[in-house]
XYZ file of N, CA, C and O in Angstrom:
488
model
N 6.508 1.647 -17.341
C 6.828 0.275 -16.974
C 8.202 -0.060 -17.502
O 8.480 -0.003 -18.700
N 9.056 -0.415 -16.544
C 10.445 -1.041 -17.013
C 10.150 -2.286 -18.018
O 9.100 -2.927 -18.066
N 11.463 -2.508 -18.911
C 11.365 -4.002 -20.050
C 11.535 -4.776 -18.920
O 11.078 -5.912 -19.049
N 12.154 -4.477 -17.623
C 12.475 -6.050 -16.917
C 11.905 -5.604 -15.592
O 12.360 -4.800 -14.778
N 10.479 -6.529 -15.568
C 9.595 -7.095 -14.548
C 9.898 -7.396 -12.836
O 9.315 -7.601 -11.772
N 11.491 -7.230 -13.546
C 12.072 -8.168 -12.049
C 13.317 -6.806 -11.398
O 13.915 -7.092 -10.361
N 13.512 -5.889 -11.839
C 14.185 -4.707 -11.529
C 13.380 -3.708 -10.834
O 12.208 -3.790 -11.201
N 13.664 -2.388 -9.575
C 12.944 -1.752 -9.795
C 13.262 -0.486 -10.372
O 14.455 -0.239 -10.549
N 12.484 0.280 -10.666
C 12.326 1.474 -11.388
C 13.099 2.252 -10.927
O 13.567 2.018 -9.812
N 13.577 3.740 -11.837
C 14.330 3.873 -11.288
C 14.072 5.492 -10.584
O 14.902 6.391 -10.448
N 12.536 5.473 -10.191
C 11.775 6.661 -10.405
C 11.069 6.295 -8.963
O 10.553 7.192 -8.295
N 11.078 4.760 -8.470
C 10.533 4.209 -7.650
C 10.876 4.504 -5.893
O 10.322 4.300 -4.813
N 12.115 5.092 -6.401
C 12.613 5.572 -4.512
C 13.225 4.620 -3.645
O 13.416 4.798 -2.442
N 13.608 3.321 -4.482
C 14.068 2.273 -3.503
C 14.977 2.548 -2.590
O 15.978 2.056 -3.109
N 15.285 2.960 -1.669
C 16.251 3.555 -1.011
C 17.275 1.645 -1.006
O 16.785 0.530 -0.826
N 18.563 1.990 -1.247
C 19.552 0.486 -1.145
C 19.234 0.353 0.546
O 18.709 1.192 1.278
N 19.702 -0.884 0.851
C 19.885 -1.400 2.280
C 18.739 -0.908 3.403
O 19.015 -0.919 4.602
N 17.514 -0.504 2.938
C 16.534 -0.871 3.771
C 15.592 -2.046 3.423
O 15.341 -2.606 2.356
N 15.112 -2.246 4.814
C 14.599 -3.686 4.769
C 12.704 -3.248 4.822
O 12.049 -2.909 5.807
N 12.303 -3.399 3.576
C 10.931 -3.846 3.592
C 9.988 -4.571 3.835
O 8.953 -4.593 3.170
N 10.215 -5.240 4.792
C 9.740 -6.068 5.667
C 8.351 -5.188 6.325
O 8.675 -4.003 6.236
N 7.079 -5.271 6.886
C 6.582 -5.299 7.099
C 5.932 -3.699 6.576
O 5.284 -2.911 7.265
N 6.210 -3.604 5.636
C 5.945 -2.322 4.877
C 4.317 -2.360 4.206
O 3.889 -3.176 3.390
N 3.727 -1.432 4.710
C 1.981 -1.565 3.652
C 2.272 -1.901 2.560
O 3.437 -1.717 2.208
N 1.282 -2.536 1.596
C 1.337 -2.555 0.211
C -0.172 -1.787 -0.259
O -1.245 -2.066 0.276
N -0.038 -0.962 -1.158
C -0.801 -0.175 -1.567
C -0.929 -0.453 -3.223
O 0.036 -0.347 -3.979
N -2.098 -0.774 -3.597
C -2.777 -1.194 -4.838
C -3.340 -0.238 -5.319
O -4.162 0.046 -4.448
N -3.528 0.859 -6.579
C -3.941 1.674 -6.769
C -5.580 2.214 -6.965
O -6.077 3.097 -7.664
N -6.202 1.140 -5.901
C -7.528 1.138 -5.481
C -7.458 0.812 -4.262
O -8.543 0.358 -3.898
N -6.084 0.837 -2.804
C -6.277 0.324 -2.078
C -5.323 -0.557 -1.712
O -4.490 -1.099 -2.437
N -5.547 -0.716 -0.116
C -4.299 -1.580 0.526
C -4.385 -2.872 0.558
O -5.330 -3.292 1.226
N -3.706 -3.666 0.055
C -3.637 -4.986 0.019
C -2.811 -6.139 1.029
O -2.839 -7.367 0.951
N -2.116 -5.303 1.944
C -1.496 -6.258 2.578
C 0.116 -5.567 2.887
O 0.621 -4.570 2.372
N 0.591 -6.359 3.757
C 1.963 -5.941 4.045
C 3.479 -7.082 3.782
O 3.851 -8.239 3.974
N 3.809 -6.135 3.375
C 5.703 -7.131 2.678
C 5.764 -8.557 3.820
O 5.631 -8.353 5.027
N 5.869 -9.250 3.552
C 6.301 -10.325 3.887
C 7.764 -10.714 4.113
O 8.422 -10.890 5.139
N 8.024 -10.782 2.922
C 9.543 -10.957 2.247
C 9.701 -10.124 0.973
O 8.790 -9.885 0.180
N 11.052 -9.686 0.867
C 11.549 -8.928 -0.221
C 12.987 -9.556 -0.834
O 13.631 -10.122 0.050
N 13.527 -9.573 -1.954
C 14.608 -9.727 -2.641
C 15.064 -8.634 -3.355
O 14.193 -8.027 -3.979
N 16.197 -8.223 -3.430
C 16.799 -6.768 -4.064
C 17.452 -7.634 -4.978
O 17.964 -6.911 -5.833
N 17.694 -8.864 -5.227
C 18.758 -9.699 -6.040
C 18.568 -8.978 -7.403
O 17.445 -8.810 -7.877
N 19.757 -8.537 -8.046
C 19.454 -7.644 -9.538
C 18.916 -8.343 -10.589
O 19.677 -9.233 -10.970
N 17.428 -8.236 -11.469
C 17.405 -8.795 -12.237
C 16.188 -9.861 -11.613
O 15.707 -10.665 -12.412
N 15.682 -9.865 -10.151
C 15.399 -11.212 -9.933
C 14.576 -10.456 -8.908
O 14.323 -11.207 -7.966
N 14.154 -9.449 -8.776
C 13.918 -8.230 -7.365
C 12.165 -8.702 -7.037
O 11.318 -8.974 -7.888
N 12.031 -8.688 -5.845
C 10.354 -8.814 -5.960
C 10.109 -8.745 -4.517
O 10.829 -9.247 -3.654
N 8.761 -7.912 -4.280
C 8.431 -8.511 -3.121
C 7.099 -9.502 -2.843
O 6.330 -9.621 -3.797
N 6.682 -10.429 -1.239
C 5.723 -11.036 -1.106
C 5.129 -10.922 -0.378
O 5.685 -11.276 0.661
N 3.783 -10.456 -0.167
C 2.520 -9.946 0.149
C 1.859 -10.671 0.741
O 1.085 -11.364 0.080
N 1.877 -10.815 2.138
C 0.715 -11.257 2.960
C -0.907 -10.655 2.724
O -1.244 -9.545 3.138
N -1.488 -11.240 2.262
C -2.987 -10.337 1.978
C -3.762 -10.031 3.047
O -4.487 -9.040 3.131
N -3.529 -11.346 4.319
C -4.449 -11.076 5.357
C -5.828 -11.595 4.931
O -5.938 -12.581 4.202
N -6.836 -10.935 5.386
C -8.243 -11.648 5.116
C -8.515 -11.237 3.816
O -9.504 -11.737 3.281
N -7.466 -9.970 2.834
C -8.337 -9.834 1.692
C -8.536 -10.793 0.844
O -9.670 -10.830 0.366
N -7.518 -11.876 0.376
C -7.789 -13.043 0.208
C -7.277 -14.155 0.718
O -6.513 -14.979 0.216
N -7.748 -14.102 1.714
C -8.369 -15.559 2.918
C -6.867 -15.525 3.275
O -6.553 -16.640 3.691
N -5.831 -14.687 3.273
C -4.635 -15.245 4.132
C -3.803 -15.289 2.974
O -2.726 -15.208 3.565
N -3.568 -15.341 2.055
C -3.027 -15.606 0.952
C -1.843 -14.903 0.681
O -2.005 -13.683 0.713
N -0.627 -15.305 0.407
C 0.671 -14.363 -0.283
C 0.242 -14.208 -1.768
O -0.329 -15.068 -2.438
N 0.564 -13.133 -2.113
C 1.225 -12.527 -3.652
C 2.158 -12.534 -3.762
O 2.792 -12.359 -2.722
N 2.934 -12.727 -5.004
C 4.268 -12.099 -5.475
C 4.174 -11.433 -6.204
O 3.760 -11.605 -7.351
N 4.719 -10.060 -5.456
C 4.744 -9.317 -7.400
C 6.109 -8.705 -7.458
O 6.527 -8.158 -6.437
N 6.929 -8.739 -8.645
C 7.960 -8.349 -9.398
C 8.195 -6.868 -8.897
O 7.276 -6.056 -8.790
N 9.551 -6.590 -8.594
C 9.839 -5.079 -8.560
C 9.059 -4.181 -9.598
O 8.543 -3.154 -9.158
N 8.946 -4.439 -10.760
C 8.477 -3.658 -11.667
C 7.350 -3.065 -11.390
O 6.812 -2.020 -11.757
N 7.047 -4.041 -10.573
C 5.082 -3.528 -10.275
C 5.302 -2.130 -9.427
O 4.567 -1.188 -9.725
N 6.198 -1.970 -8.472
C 6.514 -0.949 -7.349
C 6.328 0.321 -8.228
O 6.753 0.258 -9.382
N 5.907 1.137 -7.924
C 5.764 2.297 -8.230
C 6.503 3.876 -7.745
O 7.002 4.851 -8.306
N 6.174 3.353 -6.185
C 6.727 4.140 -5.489
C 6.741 3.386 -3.935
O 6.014 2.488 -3.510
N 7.937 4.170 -3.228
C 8.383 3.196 -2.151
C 8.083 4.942 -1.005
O 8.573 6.030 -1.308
N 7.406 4.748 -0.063
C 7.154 5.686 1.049
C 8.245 4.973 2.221
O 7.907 4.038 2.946
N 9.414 5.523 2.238
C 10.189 5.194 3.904
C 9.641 5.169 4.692
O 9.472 4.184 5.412
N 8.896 6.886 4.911
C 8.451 7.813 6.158
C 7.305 6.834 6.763
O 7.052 6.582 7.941
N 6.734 6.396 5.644
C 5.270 6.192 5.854
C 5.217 4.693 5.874
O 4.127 4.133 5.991
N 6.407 3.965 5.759
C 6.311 2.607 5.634
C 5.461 2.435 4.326
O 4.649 1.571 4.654
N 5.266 2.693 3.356
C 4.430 2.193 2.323
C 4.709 1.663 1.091
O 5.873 2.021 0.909
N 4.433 1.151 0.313
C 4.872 0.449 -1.252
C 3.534 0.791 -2.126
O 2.483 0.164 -1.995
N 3.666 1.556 -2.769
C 2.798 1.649 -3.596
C 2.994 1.093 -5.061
O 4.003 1.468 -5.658
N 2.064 0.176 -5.733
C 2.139 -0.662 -6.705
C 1.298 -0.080 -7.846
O 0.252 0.466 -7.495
N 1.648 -0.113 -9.465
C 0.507 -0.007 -10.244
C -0.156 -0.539 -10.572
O -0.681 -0.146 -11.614
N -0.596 -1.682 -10.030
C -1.783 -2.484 -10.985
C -3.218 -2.368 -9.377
O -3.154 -2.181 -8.162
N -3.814 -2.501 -9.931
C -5.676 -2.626 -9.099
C -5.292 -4.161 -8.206
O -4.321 -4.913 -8.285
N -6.094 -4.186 -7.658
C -6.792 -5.326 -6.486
C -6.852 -6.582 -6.982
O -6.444 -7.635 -6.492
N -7.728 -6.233 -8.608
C -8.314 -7.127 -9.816
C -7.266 -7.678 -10.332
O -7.254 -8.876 -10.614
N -6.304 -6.930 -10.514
C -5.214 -7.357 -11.536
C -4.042 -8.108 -10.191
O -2.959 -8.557 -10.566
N -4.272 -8.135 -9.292
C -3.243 -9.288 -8.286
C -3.956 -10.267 -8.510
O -3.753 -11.208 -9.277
N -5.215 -9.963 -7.521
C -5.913 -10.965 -7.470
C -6.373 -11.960 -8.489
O -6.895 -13.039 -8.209
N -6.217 -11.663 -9.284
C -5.891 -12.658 -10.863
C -4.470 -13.129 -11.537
O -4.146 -13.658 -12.600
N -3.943 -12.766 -10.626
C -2.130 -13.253 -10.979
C -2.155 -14.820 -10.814
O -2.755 -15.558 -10.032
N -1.275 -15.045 -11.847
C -1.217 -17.252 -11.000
C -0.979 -16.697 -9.799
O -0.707 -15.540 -9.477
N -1.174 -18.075 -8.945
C -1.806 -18.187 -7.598
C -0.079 -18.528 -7.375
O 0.605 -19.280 -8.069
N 0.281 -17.858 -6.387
C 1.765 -17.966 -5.766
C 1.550 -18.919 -4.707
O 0.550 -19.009 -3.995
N 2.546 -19.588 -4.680
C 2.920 -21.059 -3.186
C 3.855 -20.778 -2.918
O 4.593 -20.787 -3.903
N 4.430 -20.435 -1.874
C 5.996 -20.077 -1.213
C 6.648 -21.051 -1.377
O 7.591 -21.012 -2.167
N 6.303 -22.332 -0.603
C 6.803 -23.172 -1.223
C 7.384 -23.954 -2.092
O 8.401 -24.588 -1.811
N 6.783 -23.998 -3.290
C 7.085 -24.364 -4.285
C 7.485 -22.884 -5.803
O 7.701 -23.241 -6.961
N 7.489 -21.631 -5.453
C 7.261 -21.063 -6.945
C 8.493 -20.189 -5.986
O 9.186 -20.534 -6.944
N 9.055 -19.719 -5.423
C 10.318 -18.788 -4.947
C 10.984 -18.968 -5.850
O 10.992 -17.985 -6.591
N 11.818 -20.091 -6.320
C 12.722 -20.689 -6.991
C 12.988 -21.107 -8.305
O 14.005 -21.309 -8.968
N 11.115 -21.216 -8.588
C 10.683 -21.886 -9.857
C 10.863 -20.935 -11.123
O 10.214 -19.896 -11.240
N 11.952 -21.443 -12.216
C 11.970 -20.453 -13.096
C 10.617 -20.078 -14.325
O 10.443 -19.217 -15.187
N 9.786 -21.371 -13.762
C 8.550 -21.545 -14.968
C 7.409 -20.465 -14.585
O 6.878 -19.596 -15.277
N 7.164 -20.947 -12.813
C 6.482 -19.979 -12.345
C 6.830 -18.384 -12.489
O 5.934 -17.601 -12.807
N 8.249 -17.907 -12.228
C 8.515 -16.273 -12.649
C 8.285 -16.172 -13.882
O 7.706 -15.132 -14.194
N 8.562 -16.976 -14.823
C 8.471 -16.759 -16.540
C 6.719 -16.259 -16.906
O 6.238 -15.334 -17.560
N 6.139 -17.381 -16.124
C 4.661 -16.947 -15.928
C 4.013 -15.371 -15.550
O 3.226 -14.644 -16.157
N 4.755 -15.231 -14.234
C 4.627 -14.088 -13.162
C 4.932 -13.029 -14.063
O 4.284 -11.988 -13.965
N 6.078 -13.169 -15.177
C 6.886 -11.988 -15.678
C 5.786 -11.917 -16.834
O 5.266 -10.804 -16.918
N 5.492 -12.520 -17.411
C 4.486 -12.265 -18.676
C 3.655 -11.852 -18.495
O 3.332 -10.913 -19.222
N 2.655 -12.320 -17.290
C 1.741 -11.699 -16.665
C 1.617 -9.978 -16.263
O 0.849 -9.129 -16.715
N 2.670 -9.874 -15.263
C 2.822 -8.429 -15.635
C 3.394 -7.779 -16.345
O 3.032 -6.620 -16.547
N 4.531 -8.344 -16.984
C 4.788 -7.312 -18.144
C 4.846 -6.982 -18.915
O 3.824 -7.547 -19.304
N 5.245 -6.300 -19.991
C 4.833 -5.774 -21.689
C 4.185 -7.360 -22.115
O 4.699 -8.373 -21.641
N 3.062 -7.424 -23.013
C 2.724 -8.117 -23.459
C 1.569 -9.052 -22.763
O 0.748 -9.758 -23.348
N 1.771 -8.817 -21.018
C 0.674 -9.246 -20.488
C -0.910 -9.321 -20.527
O -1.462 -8.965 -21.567
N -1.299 -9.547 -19.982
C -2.991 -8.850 -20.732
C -2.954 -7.962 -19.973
O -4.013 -8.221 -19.401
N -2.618 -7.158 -19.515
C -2.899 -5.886 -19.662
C -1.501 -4.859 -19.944
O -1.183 -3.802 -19.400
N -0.816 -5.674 -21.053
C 0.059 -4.798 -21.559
C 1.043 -3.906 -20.544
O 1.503 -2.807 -20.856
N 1.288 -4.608 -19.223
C 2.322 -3.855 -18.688
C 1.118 -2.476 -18.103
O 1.490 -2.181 -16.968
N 0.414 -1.980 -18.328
C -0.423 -0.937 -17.835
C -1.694 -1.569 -17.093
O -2.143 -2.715 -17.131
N -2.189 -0.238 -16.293
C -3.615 -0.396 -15.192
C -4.678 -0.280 -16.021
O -4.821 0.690 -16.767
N -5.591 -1.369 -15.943
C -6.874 -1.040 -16.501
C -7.498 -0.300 -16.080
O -8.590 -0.049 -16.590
């Protein structure tokens, strides 16, 4: 796990200047949904997760850090944390938390070092 939540890895495969846009998201129990929106902004990187029916329609945000590994070929994003561990993230609003530095401060603690689950998969 990188110290900064909001970078991605550098092990992760981000290829620069492709657009992740409608890319699978893969949870390490499983697919969760596809990219929505992405930001490469340095320091500030994340993408947002349409869930679809897994929960009722719902976006995620999760922090570059979470990325694990990025599949081009295959269109895929593979993430380290479980199903359990999104689905228990504060509840993201597009609307209102894109921008919000309280909400990322949240988002960032949540997943990283120090989070409850310590930056690692239960």
């Amino acid at each position: 796990m990188t110290d900064n939540v909001w970078g991605y890895r550098e092990t992760s495969g981000r290829p620069q200047g492709v657009d992740l846009t409608g890319f699978k998201v893969e949870a390490v129990d499983g697919i969760i949904g596809k990219v929505d929106k992405h930001s490469d902004e340095a320091g500030s990187a994340y993408i947002v997760v349409d869930t679809g029916p897994w929960i009722f329609g719902k976006e995620v945000l999760l922090p570059a850090g979470t990325v694990s590994r990025v599949d081009v070929d295959e269109e895929r994003i593979h993430v380290d944390r479980t199903k359990e561990q999104i689905k228990n993230a504060p509840e993201f609003h597009r609307d209102t938390h894109l921008r919000d530095e309280a909400y990322r401060a949240e988002l960032g603690t949540y997943y990283g070092i120090g989070g409850p689950y310590g930056g690692r998969i239960i």
